[in-house]
PDB file of C-alpha atoms in Angstrom:
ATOM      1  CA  UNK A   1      42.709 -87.427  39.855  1.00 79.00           C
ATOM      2  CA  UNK A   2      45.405 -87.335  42.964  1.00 83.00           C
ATOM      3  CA  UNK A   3      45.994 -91.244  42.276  1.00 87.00           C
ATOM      4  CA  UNK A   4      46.780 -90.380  38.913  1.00 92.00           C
ATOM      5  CA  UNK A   5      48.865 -87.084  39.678  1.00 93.00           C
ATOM      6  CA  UNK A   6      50.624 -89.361  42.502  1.00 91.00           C
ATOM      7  CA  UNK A   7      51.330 -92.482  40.042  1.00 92.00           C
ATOM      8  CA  UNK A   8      52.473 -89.630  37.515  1.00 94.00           C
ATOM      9  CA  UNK A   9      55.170 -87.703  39.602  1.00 94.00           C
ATOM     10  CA  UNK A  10      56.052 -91.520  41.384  1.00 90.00           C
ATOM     11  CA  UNK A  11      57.060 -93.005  37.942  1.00 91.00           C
ATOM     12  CA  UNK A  12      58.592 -89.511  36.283  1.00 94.00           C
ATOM     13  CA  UNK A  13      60.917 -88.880  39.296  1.00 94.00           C
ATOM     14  CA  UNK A  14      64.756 -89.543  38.982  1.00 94.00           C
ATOM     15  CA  UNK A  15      65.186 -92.921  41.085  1.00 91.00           C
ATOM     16  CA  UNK A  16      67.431 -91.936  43.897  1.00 92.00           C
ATOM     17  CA  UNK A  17      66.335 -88.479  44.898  1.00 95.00           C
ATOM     18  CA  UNK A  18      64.306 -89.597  47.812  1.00 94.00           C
ATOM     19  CA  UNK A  19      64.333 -92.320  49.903  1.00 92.00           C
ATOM     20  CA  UNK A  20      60.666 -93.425  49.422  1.00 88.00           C
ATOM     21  CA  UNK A  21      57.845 -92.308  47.114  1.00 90.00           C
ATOM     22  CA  UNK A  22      57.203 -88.302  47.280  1.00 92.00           C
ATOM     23  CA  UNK A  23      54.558 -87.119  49.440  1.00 93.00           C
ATOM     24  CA  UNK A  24      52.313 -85.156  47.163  1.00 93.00           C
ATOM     25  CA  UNK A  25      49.641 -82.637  48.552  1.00 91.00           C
ATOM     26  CA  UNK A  26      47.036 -80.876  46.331  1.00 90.00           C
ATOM     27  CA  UNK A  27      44.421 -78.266  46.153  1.00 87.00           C
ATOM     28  CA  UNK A  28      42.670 -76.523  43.680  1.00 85.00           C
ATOM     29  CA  UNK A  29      45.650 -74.693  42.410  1.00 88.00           C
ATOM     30  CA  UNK A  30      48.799 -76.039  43.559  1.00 93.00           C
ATOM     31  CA  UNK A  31      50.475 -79.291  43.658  1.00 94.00           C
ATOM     32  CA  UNK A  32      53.322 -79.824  46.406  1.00 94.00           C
ATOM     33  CA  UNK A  33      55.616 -82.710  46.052  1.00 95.00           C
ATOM     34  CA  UNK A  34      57.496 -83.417  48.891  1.00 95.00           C
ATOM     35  CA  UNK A  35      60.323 -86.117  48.745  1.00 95.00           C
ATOM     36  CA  UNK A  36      62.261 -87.484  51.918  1.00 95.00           C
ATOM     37  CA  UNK A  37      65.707 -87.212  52.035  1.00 95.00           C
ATOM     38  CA  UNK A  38      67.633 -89.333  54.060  1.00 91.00           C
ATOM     39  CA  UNK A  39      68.144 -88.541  57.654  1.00 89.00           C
ATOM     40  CA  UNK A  40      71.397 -86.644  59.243  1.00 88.00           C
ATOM     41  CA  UNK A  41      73.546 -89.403  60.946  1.00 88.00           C
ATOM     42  CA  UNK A  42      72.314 -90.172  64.766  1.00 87.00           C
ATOM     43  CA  UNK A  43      75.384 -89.257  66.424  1.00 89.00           C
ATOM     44  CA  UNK A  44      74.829 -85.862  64.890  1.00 88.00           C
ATOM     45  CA  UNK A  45      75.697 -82.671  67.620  1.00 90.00           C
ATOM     46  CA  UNK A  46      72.386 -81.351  68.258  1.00 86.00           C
ATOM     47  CA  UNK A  47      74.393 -77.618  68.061  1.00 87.00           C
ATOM     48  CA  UNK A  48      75.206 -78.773  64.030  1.00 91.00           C
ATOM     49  CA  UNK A  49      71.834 -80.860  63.630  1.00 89.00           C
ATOM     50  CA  UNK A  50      69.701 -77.760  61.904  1.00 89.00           C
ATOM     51  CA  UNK A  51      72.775 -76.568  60.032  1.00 92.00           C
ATOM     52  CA  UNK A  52      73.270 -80.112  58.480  1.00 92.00           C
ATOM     53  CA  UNK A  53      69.496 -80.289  57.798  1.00 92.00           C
ATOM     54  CA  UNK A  54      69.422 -76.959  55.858  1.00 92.00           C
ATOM     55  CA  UNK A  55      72.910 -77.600  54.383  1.00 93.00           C
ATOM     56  CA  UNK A  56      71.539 -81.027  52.610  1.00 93.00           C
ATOM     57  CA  UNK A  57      68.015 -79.246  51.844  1.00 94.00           C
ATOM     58  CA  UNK A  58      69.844 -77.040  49.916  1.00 94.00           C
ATOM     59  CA  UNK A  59      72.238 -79.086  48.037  1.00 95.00           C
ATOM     60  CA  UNK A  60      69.396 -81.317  46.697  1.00 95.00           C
ATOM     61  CA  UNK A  61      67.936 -77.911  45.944  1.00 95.00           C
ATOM     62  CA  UNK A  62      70.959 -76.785  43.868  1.00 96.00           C
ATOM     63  CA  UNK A  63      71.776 -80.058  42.087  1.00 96.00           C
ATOM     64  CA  UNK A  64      68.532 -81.093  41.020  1.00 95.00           C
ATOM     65  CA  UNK A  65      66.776 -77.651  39.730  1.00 95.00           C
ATOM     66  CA  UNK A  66      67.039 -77.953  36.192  1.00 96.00           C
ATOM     67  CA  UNK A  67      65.189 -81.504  36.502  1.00 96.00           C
ATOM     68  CA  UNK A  68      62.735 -80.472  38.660  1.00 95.00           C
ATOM     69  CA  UNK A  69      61.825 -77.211  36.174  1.00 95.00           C
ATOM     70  CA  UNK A  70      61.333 -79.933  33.561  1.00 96.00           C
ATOM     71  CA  UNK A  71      59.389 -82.260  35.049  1.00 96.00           C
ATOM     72  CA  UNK A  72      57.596 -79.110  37.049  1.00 96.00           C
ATOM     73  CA  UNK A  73      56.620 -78.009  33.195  1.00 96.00           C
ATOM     74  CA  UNK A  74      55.729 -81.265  31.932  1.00 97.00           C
ATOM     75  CA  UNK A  75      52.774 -81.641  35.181  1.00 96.00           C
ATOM     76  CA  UNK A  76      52.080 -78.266  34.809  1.00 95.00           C
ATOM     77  CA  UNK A  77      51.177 -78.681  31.161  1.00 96.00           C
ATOM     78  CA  UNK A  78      49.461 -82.450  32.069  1.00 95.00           C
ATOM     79  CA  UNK A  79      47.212 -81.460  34.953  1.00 95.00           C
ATOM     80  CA  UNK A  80      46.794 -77.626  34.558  1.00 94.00           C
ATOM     81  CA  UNK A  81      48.196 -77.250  38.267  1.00 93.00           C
ATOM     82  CA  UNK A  82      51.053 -74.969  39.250  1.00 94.00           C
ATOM     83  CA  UNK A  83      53.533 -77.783  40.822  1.00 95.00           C
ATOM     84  CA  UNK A  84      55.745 -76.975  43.826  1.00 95.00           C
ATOM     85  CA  UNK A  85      58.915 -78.518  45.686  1.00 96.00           C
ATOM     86  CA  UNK A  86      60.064 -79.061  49.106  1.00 95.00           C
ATOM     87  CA  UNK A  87      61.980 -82.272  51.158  1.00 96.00           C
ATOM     88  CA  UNK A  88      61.559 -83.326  54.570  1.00 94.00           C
ATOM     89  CA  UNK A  89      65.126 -84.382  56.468  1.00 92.00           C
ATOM     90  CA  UNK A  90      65.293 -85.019  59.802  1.00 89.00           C
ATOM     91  CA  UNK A  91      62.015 -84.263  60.657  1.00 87.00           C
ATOM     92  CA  UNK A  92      61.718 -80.516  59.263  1.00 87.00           C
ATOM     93  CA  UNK A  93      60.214 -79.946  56.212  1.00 91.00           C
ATOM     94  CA  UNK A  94      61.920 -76.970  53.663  1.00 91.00           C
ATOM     95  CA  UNK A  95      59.888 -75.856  51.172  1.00 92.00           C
ATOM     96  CA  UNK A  96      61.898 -74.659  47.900  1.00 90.00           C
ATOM     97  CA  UNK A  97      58.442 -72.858  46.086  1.00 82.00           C
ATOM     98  CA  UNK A  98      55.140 -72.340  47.108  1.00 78.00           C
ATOM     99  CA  UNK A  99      51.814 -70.178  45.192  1.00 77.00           C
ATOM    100  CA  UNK A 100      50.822 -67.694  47.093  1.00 78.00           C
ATOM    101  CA  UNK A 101      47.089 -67.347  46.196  1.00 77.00           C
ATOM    102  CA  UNK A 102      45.131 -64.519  47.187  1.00 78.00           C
ATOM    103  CA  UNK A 103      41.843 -65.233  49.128  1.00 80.00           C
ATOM    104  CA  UNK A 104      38.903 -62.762  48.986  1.00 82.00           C
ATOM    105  CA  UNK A 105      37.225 -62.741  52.160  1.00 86.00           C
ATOM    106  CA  UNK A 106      34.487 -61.198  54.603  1.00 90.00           C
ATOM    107  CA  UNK A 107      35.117 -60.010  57.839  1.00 90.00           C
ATOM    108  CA  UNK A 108      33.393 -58.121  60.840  1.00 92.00           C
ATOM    109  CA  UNK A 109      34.423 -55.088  62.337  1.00 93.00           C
ATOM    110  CA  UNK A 110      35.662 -57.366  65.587  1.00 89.00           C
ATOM    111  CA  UNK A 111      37.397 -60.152  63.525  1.00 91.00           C
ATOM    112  CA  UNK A 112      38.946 -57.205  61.863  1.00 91.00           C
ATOM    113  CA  UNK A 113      39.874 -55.962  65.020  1.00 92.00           C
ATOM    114  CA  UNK A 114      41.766 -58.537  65.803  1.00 92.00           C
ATOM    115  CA  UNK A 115      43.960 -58.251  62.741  1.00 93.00           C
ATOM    116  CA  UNK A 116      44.971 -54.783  62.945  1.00 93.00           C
ATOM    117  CA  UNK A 117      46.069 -55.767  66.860  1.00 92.00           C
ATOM    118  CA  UNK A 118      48.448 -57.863  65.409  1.00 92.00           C
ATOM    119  CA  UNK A 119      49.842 -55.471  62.729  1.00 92.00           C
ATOM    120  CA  UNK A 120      50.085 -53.106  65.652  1.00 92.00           C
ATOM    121  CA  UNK A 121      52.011 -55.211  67.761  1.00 91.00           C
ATOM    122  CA  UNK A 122      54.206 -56.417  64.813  1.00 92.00           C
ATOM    123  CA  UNK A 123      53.033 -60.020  64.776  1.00 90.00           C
ATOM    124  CA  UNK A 124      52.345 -59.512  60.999  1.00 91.00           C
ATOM    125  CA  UNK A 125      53.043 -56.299  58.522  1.00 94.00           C
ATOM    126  CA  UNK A 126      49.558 -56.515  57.127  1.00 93.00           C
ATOM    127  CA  UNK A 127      46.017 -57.745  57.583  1.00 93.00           C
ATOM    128  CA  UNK A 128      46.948 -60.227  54.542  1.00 91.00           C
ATOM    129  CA  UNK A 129      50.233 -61.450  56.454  1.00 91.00           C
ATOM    130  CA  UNK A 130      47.965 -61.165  59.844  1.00 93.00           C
ATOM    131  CA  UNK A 131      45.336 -63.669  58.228  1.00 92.00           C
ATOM    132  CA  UNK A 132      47.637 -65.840  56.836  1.00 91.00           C
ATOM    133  CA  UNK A 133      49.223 -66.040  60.677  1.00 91.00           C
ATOM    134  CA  UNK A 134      46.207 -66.963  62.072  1.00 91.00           C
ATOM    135  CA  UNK A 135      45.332 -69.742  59.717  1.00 90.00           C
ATOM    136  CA  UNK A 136      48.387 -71.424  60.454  1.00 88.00           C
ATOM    137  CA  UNK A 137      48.050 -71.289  64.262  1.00 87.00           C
ATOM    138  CA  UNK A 138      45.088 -73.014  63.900  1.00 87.00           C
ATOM    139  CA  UNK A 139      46.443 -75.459  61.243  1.00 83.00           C
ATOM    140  CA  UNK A 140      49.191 -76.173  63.917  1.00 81.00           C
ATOM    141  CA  UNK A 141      46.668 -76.562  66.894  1.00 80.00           C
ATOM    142  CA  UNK A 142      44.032 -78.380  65.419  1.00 84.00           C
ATOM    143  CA  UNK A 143      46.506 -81.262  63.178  1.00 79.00           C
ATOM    144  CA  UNK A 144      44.557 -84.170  64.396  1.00 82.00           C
ATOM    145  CA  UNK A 145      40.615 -82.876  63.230  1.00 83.00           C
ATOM    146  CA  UNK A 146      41.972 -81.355  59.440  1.00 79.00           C
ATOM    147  CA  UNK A 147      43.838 -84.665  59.027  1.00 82.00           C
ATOM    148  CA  UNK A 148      40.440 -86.554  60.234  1.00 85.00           C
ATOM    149  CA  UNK A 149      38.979 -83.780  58.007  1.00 86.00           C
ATOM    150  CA  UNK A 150      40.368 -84.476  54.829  1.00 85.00           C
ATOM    151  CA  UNK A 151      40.609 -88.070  55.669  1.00 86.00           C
ATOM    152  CA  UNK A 152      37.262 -88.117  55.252  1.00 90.00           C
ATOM    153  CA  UNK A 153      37.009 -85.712  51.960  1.00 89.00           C
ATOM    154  CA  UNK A 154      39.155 -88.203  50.348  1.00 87.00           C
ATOM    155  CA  UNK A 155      36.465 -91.150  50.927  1.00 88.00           C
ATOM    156  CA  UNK A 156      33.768 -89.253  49.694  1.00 88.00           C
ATOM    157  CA  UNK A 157      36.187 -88.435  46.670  1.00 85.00           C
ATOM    158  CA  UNK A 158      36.650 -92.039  46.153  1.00 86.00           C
ATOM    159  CA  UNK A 159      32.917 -92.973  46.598  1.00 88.00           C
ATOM    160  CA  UNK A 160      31.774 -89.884  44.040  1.00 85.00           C
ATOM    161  CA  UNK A 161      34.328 -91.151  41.735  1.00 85.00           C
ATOM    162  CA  UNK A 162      32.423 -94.654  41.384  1.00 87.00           C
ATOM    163  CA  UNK A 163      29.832 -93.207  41.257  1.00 83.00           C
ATOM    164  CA  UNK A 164      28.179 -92.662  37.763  1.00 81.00           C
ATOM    165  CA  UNK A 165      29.354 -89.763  35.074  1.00 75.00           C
ATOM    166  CA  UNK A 166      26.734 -87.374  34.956  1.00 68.00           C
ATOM    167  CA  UNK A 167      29.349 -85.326  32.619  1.00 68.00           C
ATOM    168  CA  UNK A 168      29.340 -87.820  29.791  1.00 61.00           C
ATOM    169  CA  UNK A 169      24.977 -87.421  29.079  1.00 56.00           C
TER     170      UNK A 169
END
């Protein structure tokens, strides 16, 4: 299914709006394409660097939103996903819409703990926005073992997908 949602969005994108193919990332309700935009100039002033990043994020933003709503409801309708949009320039990647899905989870009284410590200290407004912190520190520290991670979710993916279709009997 990703092969076919990536060949999909590859071939239905304008040509021109990124500089290579869009990087698209799925899950089971969302998927994220993420197009490249060409870099700011090298000779750049780091002071206007950031300002020129956001600057182009948003005019690709602005001037291609009607297309991407289209082609957003087309995939939508194809694959049953919610699609979102973001580009990467310069290194920093701005994403224009993202699903927030709520998670139902289980916690002890100490994991809990440490939640309300950081609503208290007004690291996060709620437990939700405290949660949601904490999974992305560990997304950021750990990079290396989820990309090895899903590396290897892919392969057994592509081996189950050989394999035979126990669906069709």
């Amino acid at each position: 299914m990703e092969s076919e949602i990536r060949g999909w969005f590859t071939g239905r994108l304008p040509e021109g709006w990124f500089s290579g193919p869009p990087e698209i990332v799925l899950d089971r309700e969302e998927i994220a394409v993420v197009g490249t935009l060409p870099d700011p100039p090298a000779e750049t002033p780091e002071s206007e660097r950031a300002a020129l990043i956001d600057g182009l994020a948003r005019r690709f933003r602005e001037e291609t939103r009607e297309r991407r709503i289209e082609i957003a409801r087309e995939a939508e309708h194809k694959f049953r996903q919610k699609v979102s949009w973001g580009v990467t320039c310069g290194g920093e990647t701005v994403m224009f819409t993202t699903l927030s899905v709520p998670v139902m989870t289980r916690l002890r009284q100490s994991e809990r703990q440490v939640l309300d410590t950081l609503v208290a200290a007004g690291v996060a407004r709620s437990r939700s926005d405290a949660l949601a912190w904490c999974v992305r520190l560990v997304g950021k520290h750990t990079d290396t073992w989820l990309a090895d991670l899903r590396d290897a979710l892919q392969h057994v993916d592509r081996v189950r997908s050989e394999g035979p279709d126990l669906n069709s009997q």
